[in-house]
Amino acid sequence: MTGAWLITGAHGQLGRALAAVCAARGREHEGRDLDTLDIRDRGVVADWIAAARPAAVINCAAFTAVDDCERAEEMATAVNGTAVGHLAAACNRVGALLVQLSTDYVFAGDRDRPYREDDPTGPRSAYGRSKLRGEELARTAERHLVVRTAWLYGRDGRNFVEAIRAQLASGAARLRVVADQRGCPTFADDLALAIADLIESGAGGTFHAVNAGDTTWHGFAAEIVRLLGSAAEVEPVSTAAFPRPAARPAFSVLDCTRLRQTLGRPLPAWEDGLRRYLEAPCGS
Ligand SMILES: NC(=O)c1ccc[n+]([C@@H]2O[C@H](COP(=O)([O-])OP(=O)(O)OC[C@H]3O[C@@H](n4cnc5c(N)ncnc54)[C@H](OP(=O)(O)O)[C@@H]3O)[C@@H](O)[C@H]2O)c1
């Protein structure tokens, strides 16, 4: 495939990881973030894409503060929903592929087997509703990929791993972590590689992409504590013990069979991704 890849939300966890993959592969790319390109601005988005005539636009920009979305649903819908329509229209004008990142939060999270791409959606939060609108608008791009991921952590990001690390650094000897929500922790570096391979494969449509295996937030925290060599105790607690503005899916394990068949490989196990993330020096 010839032509550059444009990356929105380029300062975010996934945006940075994708830029690193592009650089490693010698792929021409240009990243923009809120300081240089607000995806809500239809005219600026149209001009940028028309001038660059890219092969692909990878939309990593999003309003990702899940609890804040509850009291700012209009803003969440503008960024995570409506703006995706601007990107899709601009991609259609130059024949570019639109890659839209989405989330396990589009599902209700009330079942007991992993969600497949064509399972019914049923978001329980403003964030989930806004991301579902983004999916719908991404599908108006003649060439599109909708990639649903979950429990993402990446370099220099605000994420669960860093939250646990910070608690340990502040001397906490006992952490209380929710043990009744199950999902798939996913390392942005692994996701970025899978997205690049998906684009290069020429595939289209909707894909689930998470690291292999699943756990609870408690299990995730226990593994972080273990890998950091801490003796802190990790106490399992229920979701009810931590009331939050936005409802979280109790079960949001994603079935990645379609991705595995398309790429000929699964993403690495979540424990393996976490180990590589923690082994890298901060800021690398
Ligand atoms: N993080 C997760 O656990 C998770 C799980 C499932 C799916 N996802 C999806 O995966 C994608 C990447 O997530 P991530 O964790 O890499 O996100 P992130 O680290 O929060 O990065 C998102 C970036 O988008 C920027 N942004 C916000 N509003 C914008 C706008 N109007 N125009 C342009 N840029 C804007 C943000 O800037 P500011 O920081 O200045 O706001 C930030 O740099 C998103 O689509 C997200 O919904 C994430």
PDB file of C-alpha atoms in Angstrom, residues 45-284:
ATOM      1  CA  VAL A  45     -10.400  17.999   8.929  1.00  0.00           C
ATOM      2  CA  ALA A  46     -11.521  18.185   5.276  1.00  0.00           C
ATOM      3  CA  ASP A  47      -8.622  20.461   4.263  1.00  0.00           C
ATOM      4  CA  TRP A  48      -6.014  18.330   6.060  1.00  0.00           C
ATOM      5  CA  ILE A  49      -7.135  15.085   4.452  1.00  0.00           C
ATOM      6  CA  ALA A  50      -7.674  16.651   1.007  1.00  0.00           C
ATOM      7  CA  ALA A  51      -4.147  18.100   1.041  1.00  0.00           C
ATOM      8  CA  ALA A  52      -2.420  14.948   2.314  1.00  0.00           C
ATOM      9  CA  ARG A  53      -4.362  12.461   0.141  1.00  0.00           C
ATOM     10  CA  PRO A  54      -3.431   9.692   2.604  1.00  0.00           C
ATOM     11  CA  ALA A  55      -3.815   5.954   2.145  1.00  0.00           C
ATOM     12  CA  ALA A  56      -5.334   5.698   5.628  1.00  0.00           C
ATOM     13  CA  VAL A  57      -6.561   7.895   8.469  1.00  0.00           C
ATOM     14  CA  ILE A  58      -6.317   6.248  11.890  1.00  0.00           C
ATOM     15  CA  ASN A  59      -8.582   7.997  14.373  1.00  0.00           C
ATOM     16  CA  CYS A  60      -7.100   7.620  17.855  1.00  0.00           C
ATOM     17  CA  ALA A  61      -8.575  10.937  19.034  1.00  0.00           C
ATOM     18  CA  ALA A  62     -11.271  10.509  21.631  1.00  0.00           C
ATOM     19  CA  PHE A  63     -12.815  11.855  24.808  1.00  0.00           C
ATOM     20  CA  THR A  64     -11.731   8.883  26.938  1.00  0.00           C
ATOM     21  CA  ALA A  65     -12.506  10.092  30.476  1.00  0.00           C
ATOM     22  CA  VAL A  66     -15.392   7.678  30.958  1.00  0.00           C
ATOM     23  CA  ASP A  67     -16.847   9.227  34.120  1.00  0.00           C
ATOM     24  CA  ASP A  68     -16.570  12.798  32.786  1.00  0.00           C
ATOM     25  CA  CYS A  69     -18.604  11.727  29.740  1.00  0.00           C
ATOM     26  CA  GLU A  70     -21.644  11.199  32.013  1.00  0.00           C
ATOM     27  CA  ARG A  71     -21.934  14.907  32.756  1.00  0.00           C
ATOM     28  CA  ALA A  72     -20.664  16.038  29.355  1.00  0.00           C
ATOM     29  CA  GLU A  73     -22.490  13.701  26.986  1.00  0.00           C
ATOM     30  CA  GLU A  74     -22.952  16.402  24.355  1.00  0.00           C
ATOM     31  CA  MET A  75     -19.193  16.965  24.219  1.00  0.00           C
ATOM     32  CA  ALA A  76     -18.545  13.188  24.246  1.00  0.00           C
ATOM     33  CA  THR A  77     -20.912  12.731  21.306  1.00  0.00           C
ATOM     34  CA  ALA A  78     -19.291  15.622  19.419  1.00  0.00           C
ATOM     35  CA  VAL A  79     -15.784  14.141  19.756  1.00  0.00           C
ATOM     36  CA  ASN A  80     -16.457  10.396  19.764  1.00  0.00           C
ATOM     37  CA  GLY A  81     -19.459  10.463  17.429  1.00  0.00           C
ATOM     38  CA  THR A  82     -20.148  13.425  15.138  1.00  0.00           C
ATOM     39  CA  ALA A  83     -16.469  14.142  14.402  1.00  0.00           C
ATOM     40  CA  VAL A  84     -16.040  10.620  13.030  1.00  0.00           C
ATOM     41  CA  GLY A  85     -18.573  11.554  10.360  1.00  0.00           C
ATOM     42  CA  HIS A  86     -16.313  14.466   9.328  1.00  0.00           C
ATOM     43  CA  LEU A  87     -13.385  12.064   8.989  1.00  0.00           C
ATOM     44  CA  ALA A  88     -15.464   9.555   7.012  1.00  0.00           C
ATOM     45  CA  ALA A  89     -16.693  12.203   4.545  1.00  0.00           C
ATOM     46  CA  ALA A  90     -13.162  13.519   4.019  1.00  0.00           C
ATOM     47  CA  CYS A  91     -11.812   9.978   3.526  1.00  0.00           C
ATOM     48  CA  ASN A  92     -14.508   9.282   0.932  1.00  0.00           C
ATOM     49  CA  ARG A  93     -13.444  12.321  -1.081  1.00  0.00           C
ATOM     50  CA  VAL A  94      -9.882  10.975  -1.525  1.00  0.00           C
ATOM     51  CA  GLY A  95     -10.582   7.212  -1.380  1.00  0.00           C
ATOM     52  CA  ALA A  96      -8.738   6.766   1.931  1.00  0.00           C
ATOM     53  CA  LEU A  97      -9.314   4.003   4.451  1.00  0.00           C
ATOM     54  CA  LEU A  98     -10.754   5.206   7.788  1.00  0.00           C
ATOM     55  CA  VAL A  99      -9.657   3.238  10.850  1.00  0.00           C
ATOM     56  CA  GLN A 100     -11.889   4.008  13.830  1.00  0.00           C
ATOM     57  CA  LEU A 101     -10.978   2.851  17.335  1.00  0.00           C
ATOM     58  CA  SER A 102     -13.853   1.668  19.466  1.00  0.00           C
ATOM     59  CA  THR A 103     -14.447  -0.022  22.773  1.00  0.00           C
ATOM     60  CA  ASP A 104     -15.887  -2.932  24.743  1.00  0.00           C
ATOM     61  CA  TYR A 105     -18.184  -0.319  26.369  1.00  0.00           C
ATOM     62  CA  VAL A 106     -20.499  -0.534  23.336  1.00  0.00           C
ATOM     63  CA  PHE A 107     -21.700  -3.813  24.894  1.00  0.00           C
ATOM     64  CA  ALA A 108     -23.937  -4.191  27.927  1.00  0.00           C
ATOM     65  CA  GLY A 109     -21.491  -6.582  29.575  1.00  0.00           C
ATOM     66  CA  ASP A 110     -24.165  -8.895  30.928  1.00  0.00           C
ATOM     67  CA  ARG A 111     -23.310 -12.178  29.236  1.00  0.00           C
ATOM     68  CA  ASP A 112     -21.033 -15.097  30.023  1.00  0.00           C
ATOM     69  CA  ARG A 113     -19.220 -15.779  26.759  1.00  0.00           C
ATOM     70  CA  PRO A 114     -16.823 -13.511  24.866  1.00  0.00           C
ATOM     71  CA  TYR A 115     -18.463 -10.919  22.623  1.00  0.00           C
ATOM     72  CA  ARG A 116     -18.168 -11.375  18.870  1.00  0.00           C
ATOM     73  CA  GLU A 117     -18.142  -8.515  16.385  1.00  0.00           C
ATOM     74  CA  ASP A 118     -21.773  -9.071  15.329  1.00  0.00           C
ATOM     75  CA  ASP A 119     -23.243  -9.478  18.817  1.00  0.00           C
ATOM     76  CA  PRO A 120     -25.931  -6.916  19.683  1.00  0.00           C
ATOM     77  CA  THR A 121     -24.612  -3.721  21.248  1.00  0.00           C
ATOM     78  CA  GLY A 122     -26.212  -2.073  24.266  1.00  0.00           C
ATOM     79  CA  PRO A 123     -24.029   0.597  25.864  1.00  0.00           C
ATOM     80  CA  ARG A 124     -24.750   1.433  29.499  1.00  0.00           C
ATOM     81  CA  SER A 125     -22.794   4.698  29.669  1.00  0.00           C
ATOM     82  CA  ALA A 126     -22.550   8.042  27.858  1.00  0.00           C
ATOM     83  CA  TYR A 127     -19.027   7.095  26.724  1.00  0.00           C
ATOM     84  CA  GLY A 128     -20.306   3.800  25.285  1.00  0.00           C
ATOM     85  CA  ARG A 129     -23.185   5.540  23.479  1.00  0.00           C
ATOM     86  CA  SER A 130     -20.849   8.155  22.008  1.00  0.00           C
ATOM     87  CA  LYS A 131     -18.394   5.509  20.787  1.00  0.00           C
ATOM     88  CA  LEU A 132     -21.236   3.483  19.264  1.00  0.00           C
ATOM     89  CA  ARG A 133     -22.307   6.589  17.315  1.00  0.00           C
ATOM     90  CA  GLY A 134     -18.692   6.862  16.144  1.00  0.00           C
ATOM     91  CA  GLU A 135     -18.837   3.284  14.865  1.00  0.00           C
ATOM     92  CA  GLU A 136     -22.035   4.006  12.930  1.00  0.00           C
ATOM     93  CA  LEU A 137     -20.510   7.073  11.291  1.00  0.00           C
ATOM     94  CA  ALA A 138     -17.203   5.292  10.560  1.00  0.00           C
ATOM     95  CA  ARG A 139     -19.228   2.775   8.540  1.00  0.00           C
ATOM     96  CA  THR A 140     -20.296   5.615   6.224  1.00  0.00           C
ATOM     97  CA  ALA A 141     -16.696   5.576   4.961  1.00  0.00           C
ATOM     98  CA  GLU A 142     -16.654   3.417   1.850  1.00  0.00           C
ATOM     99  CA  ARG A 143     -13.393   1.874   3.088  1.00  0.00           C
ATOM    100  CA  HIS A 144     -13.306   1.439   6.851  1.00  0.00           C
ATOM    101  CA  LEU A 145     -12.041  -0.630   9.735  1.00  0.00           C
ATOM    102  CA  VAL A 146     -13.719  -0.427  13.155  1.00  0.00           C
ATOM    103  CA  VAL A 147     -11.336  -1.858  15.750  1.00  0.00           C
ATOM    104  CA  ARG A 148     -12.770  -2.467  19.226  1.00  0.00           C
ATOM    105  CA  THR A 149     -10.261  -2.725  22.033  1.00  0.00           C
ATOM    106  CA  ALA A 150     -10.372  -2.614  25.846  1.00  0.00           C
ATOM    107  CA  TRP A 151      -8.505  -1.884  29.090  1.00  0.00           C
ATOM    108  CA  LEU A 152      -5.752  -0.114  27.131  1.00  0.00           C
ATOM    109  CA  TYR A 153      -2.425   0.998  28.586  1.00  0.00           C
ATOM    110  CA  GLY A 154       0.494   2.543  26.724  1.00  0.00           C
ATOM    111  CA  ARG A 155       3.658   4.520  27.237  1.00  0.00           C
ATOM    112  CA  ASP A 156       3.303   7.918  28.901  1.00  0.00           C
ATOM    113  CA  GLY A 157      -0.421   7.339  29.313  1.00  0.00           C
ATOM    114  CA  ARG A 158      -2.839   7.847  32.170  1.00  0.00           C
ATOM    115  CA  ASN A 159      -3.845   4.259  32.734  1.00  0.00           C
ATOM    116  CA  PHE A 160      -4.563   1.567  35.311  1.00  0.00           C
ATOM    117  CA  VAL A 161      -0.981   0.270  35.412  1.00  0.00           C
ATOM    118  CA  GLU A 162       0.346   3.723  36.234  1.00  0.00           C
ATOM    119  CA  ALA A 163      -2.387   4.236  38.834  1.00  0.00           C
ATOM    120  CA  ILE A 164      -1.285   1.061  40.628  1.00  0.00           C
ATOM    121  CA  ARG A 165       2.394   1.973  40.245  1.00  0.00           C
ATOM    122  CA  ALA A 166       1.694   5.401  41.768  1.00  0.00           C
ATOM    123  CA  GLN A 167      -0.114   3.880  44.748  1.00  0.00           C
ATOM    124  CA  LEU A 168       2.835   1.572  45.408  1.00  0.00           C
ATOM    125  CA  ALA A 169       5.295   4.465  45.028  1.00  0.00           C
ATOM    126  CA  SER A 170       3.344   6.427  47.634  1.00  0.00           C
ATOM    127  CA  GLY A 171       3.920   3.568  50.082  1.00  0.00           C
ATOM    128  CA  ALA A 172       0.542   1.816  49.995  1.00  0.00           C
ATOM    129  CA  ALA A 173       0.800  -1.608  51.612  1.00  0.00           C
ATOM    130  CA  ARG A 174      -2.748  -2.652  50.790  1.00  0.00           C
ATOM    131  CA  LEU A 175      -4.710  -1.978  47.599  1.00  0.00           C
ATOM    132  CA  ARG A 176      -8.456  -2.536  47.237  1.00  0.00           C
ATOM    133  CA  VAL A 177      -9.343  -3.498  43.651  1.00  0.00           C
ATOM    134  CA  VAL A 178     -12.602  -4.494  41.958  1.00  0.00           C
ATOM    135  CA  ALA A 179     -12.819  -8.255  41.395  1.00  0.00           C
ATOM    136  CA  ASP A 180     -16.243  -8.596  39.730  1.00  0.00           C
ATOM    137  CA  GLN A 181     -15.512  -6.998  36.346  1.00  0.00           C
ATOM    138  CA  ARG A 182     -13.810  -9.175  33.735  1.00  0.00           C
ATOM    139  CA  GLY A 183     -12.019  -7.975  30.601  1.00  0.00           C
ATOM    140  CA  CYS A 184      -8.842  -8.000  28.536  1.00  0.00           C
ATOM    141  CA  PRO A 185      -5.899  -5.746  29.477  1.00  0.00           C
ATOM    142  CA  THR A 186      -4.287  -4.591  26.229  1.00  0.00           C
ATOM    143  CA  PHE A 187      -0.831  -3.112  25.597  1.00  0.00           C
ATOM    144  CA  ALA A 188      -0.950  -0.244  23.077  1.00  0.00           C
ATOM    145  CA  ASP A 189       2.270  -1.454  21.365  1.00  0.00           C
ATOM    146  CA  ASP A 190       0.665  -4.835  20.595  1.00  0.00           C
ATOM    147  CA  LEU A 191      -2.560  -3.203  19.414  1.00  0.00           C
ATOM    148  CA  ALA A 192      -0.654  -0.789  17.165  1.00  0.00           C
ATOM    149  CA  LEU A 193       1.163  -3.656  15.450  1.00  0.00           C
ATOM    150  CA  ALA A 194      -2.124  -5.476  14.882  1.00  0.00           C
ATOM    151  CA  ILE A 195      -3.748  -2.346  13.429  1.00  0.00           C
ATOM    152  CA  ALA A 196      -0.815  -1.795  11.055  1.00  0.00           C
ATOM    153  CA  ASP A 197      -0.979  -5.433   9.945  1.00  0.00           C
ATOM    154  CA  LEU A 198      -4.767  -5.199   9.486  1.00  0.00           C
ATOM    155  CA  ILE A 199      -4.418  -2.111   7.284  1.00  0.00           C
ATOM    156  CA  GLU A 200      -1.696  -3.778   5.228  1.00  0.00           C
ATOM    157  CA  SER A 201      -3.823  -6.935   4.874  1.00  0.00           C
ATOM    158  CA  GLY A 202      -6.478  -4.971   2.985  1.00  0.00           C
ATOM    159  CA  ALA A 203      -9.208  -6.213   5.343  1.00  0.00           C
ATOM    160  CA  GLY A 204     -12.330  -4.182   6.086  1.00  0.00           C
ATOM    161  CA  GLY A 205     -15.206  -4.206   8.551  1.00  0.00           C
ATOM    162  CA  THR A 206     -15.293  -4.635  12.314  1.00  0.00           C
ATOM    163  CA  PHE A 207     -12.628  -6.399  14.380  1.00  0.00           C
ATOM    164  CA  HIS A 208     -12.059  -7.093  18.064  1.00  0.00           C
ATOM    165  CA  ALA A 209      -8.414  -6.592  19.046  1.00  0.00           C
ATOM    166  CA  VAL A 210      -7.234  -7.228  22.618  1.00  0.00           C
ATOM    167  CA  ASN A 211      -4.342  -9.131  24.168  1.00  0.00           C
ATOM    168  CA  ALA A 212      -5.134 -12.840  24.599  1.00  0.00           C
ATOM    169  CA  GLY A 213      -6.665 -14.141  27.818  1.00  0.00           C
ATOM    170  CA  ASP A 214      -8.801 -12.286  30.319  1.00  0.00           C
ATOM    171  CA  THR A 215      -8.846 -11.334  33.970  1.00  0.00           C
ATOM    172  CA  THR A 216     -10.463  -9.026  36.510  1.00  0.00           C
ATOM    173  CA  TRP A 217      -9.145  -5.620  37.587  1.00  0.00           C
ATOM    174  CA  HIS A 218      -8.062  -7.402  40.758  1.00  0.00           C
ATOM    175  CA  GLY A 219      -6.160 -10.049  38.771  1.00  0.00           C
ATOM    176  CA  PHE A 220      -4.588  -7.319  36.638  1.00  0.00           C
ATOM    177  CA  ALA A 221      -3.509  -5.375  39.728  1.00  0.00           C
ATOM    178  CA  ALA A 222      -2.098  -8.493  41.402  1.00  0.00           C
ATOM    179  CA  GLU A 223       0.069  -9.188  38.349  1.00  0.00           C
ATOM    180  CA  ILE A 224       1.304  -5.567  38.247  1.00  0.00           C
ATOM    181  CA  VAL A 225       2.215  -5.751  41.937  1.00  0.00           C
ATOM    182  CA  ARG A 226       3.998  -9.072  41.420  1.00  0.00           C
ATOM    183  CA  LEU A 227       5.976  -7.879  38.384  1.00  0.00           C
ATOM    184  CA  LEU A 228       7.006  -4.709  40.229  1.00  0.00           C
ATOM    185  CA  GLY A 229       8.346  -6.902  43.049  1.00  0.00           C
ATOM    186  CA  SER A 230       6.085  -5.321  45.662  1.00  0.00           C
ATOM    187  CA  ALA A 231       4.847  -7.105  48.764  1.00  0.00           C
ATOM    188  CA  ALA A 232       1.657  -5.021  48.878  1.00  0.00           C
ATOM    189  CA  GLU A 233      -1.549  -6.927  49.511  1.00  0.00           C
ATOM    190  CA  VAL A 234      -4.267  -6.704  46.836  1.00  0.00           C
ATOM    191  CA  GLU A 235      -7.697  -7.054  48.405  1.00  0.00           C
ATOM    192  CA  PRO A 236     -10.610  -8.038  46.134  1.00  0.00           C
ATOM    193  CA  VAL A 237     -13.685  -5.824  46.458  1.00  0.00           C
ATOM    194  CA  SER A 238     -17.004  -5.530  44.627  1.00  0.00           C
ATOM    195  CA  THR A 239     -18.014  -2.850  42.118  1.00  0.00           C
ATOM    196  CA  ALA A 240     -20.596  -1.705  44.662  1.00  0.00           C
ATOM    197  CA  ALA A 241     -17.752  -0.721  47.005  1.00  0.00           C
ATOM    198  CA  PHE A 242     -16.516   1.817  44.423  1.00  0.00           C
ATOM    199  CA  PRO A 243     -19.541   3.762  43.112  1.00  0.00           C
ATOM    200  CA  ARG A 244     -18.629   5.687  39.934  1.00  0.00           C
ATOM    201  CA  PRO A 245     -20.669   8.050  37.726  1.00  0.00           C
ATOM    202  CA  ALA A 246     -20.470   5.716  34.687  1.00  0.00           C
ATOM    203  CA  ALA A 247     -21.609   2.084  34.726  1.00  0.00           C
ATOM    204  CA  ARG A 248     -18.880  -0.402  33.784  1.00  0.00           C
ATOM    205  CA  PRO A 249     -19.594  -3.635  31.877  1.00  0.00           C
ATOM    206  CA  ALA A 250     -19.317  -6.566  34.314  1.00  0.00           C
ATOM    207  CA  PHE A 251     -18.146  -8.874  31.532  1.00  0.00           C
ATOM    208  CA  SER A 252     -16.559  -7.406  28.427  1.00  0.00           C
ATOM    209  CA  VAL A 253     -14.217 -10.113  27.177  1.00  0.00           C
ATOM    210  CA  LEU A 254     -13.843  -9.724  23.390  1.00  0.00           C
ATOM    211  CA  ASP A 255     -13.632 -12.707  21.035  1.00  0.00           C
ATOM    212  CA  CYS A 256     -10.744 -12.048  18.617  1.00  0.00           C
ATOM    213  CA  THR A 257     -11.237 -15.060  16.325  1.00  0.00           C
ATOM    214  CA  ARG A 258     -11.800 -12.850  13.278  1.00  0.00           C
ATOM    215  CA  LEU A 259      -8.577 -10.932  13.890  1.00  0.00           C
ATOM    216  CA  ARG A 260      -6.627 -14.138  14.499  1.00  0.00           C
ATOM    217  CA  GLN A 261      -7.884 -15.646  11.240  1.00  0.00           C
ATOM    218  CA  THR A 262      -7.110 -12.480   9.290  1.00  0.00           C
ATOM    219  CA  LEU A 263      -3.600 -11.923  10.682  1.00  0.00           C
ATOM    220  CA  GLY A 264      -2.738 -15.600  11.118  1.00  0.00           C
ATOM    221  CA  ARG A 265      -1.774 -14.947  14.747  1.00  0.00           C
ATOM    222  CA  PRO A 266      -3.394 -13.848  18.006  1.00  0.00           C
ATOM    223  CA  LEU A 267      -2.182 -10.873  20.002  1.00  0.00           C
ATOM    224  CA  PRO A 268       0.259 -11.965  22.740  1.00  0.00           C
ATOM    225  CA  ALA A 269      -1.107 -12.982  26.157  1.00  0.00           C
ATOM    226  CA  TRP A 270      -2.003 -10.008  28.364  1.00  0.00           C
ATOM    227  CA  GLU A 271       0.559 -11.092  30.992  1.00  0.00           C
ATOM    228  CA  ASP A 272       3.276 -10.993  28.319  1.00  0.00           C
ATOM    229  CA  GLY A 273       2.254  -7.505  27.157  1.00  0.00           C
ATOM    230  CA  LEU A 274       2.267  -6.243  30.731  1.00  0.00           C
ATOM    231  CA  ARG A 275       5.735  -7.680  31.386  1.00  0.00           C
ATOM    232  CA  ARG A 276       7.173  -5.936  28.300  1.00  0.00           C
ATOM    233  CA  TYR A 277       5.480  -2.644  29.235  1.00  0.00           C
ATOM    234  CA  LEU A 278       6.912  -2.733  32.754  1.00  0.00           C
ATOM    235  CA  GLU A 279      10.388  -3.783  31.610  1.00  0.00           C
ATOM    236  CA  ALA A 280      10.803  -0.734  29.362  1.00  0.00           C
ATOM    237  CA  PRO A 281      12.357   2.294  31.036  1.00  0.00           C
ATOM    238  CA  CYS A 282       9.889   5.129  31.672  1.00  0.00           C
ATOM    239  CA  GLY A 283       9.755   7.565  28.765  1.00  0.00           C
ATOM    240  CA  SER A 284      11.077   5.020  26.217  1.00  0.00           C
TER     241      SER A 284
END
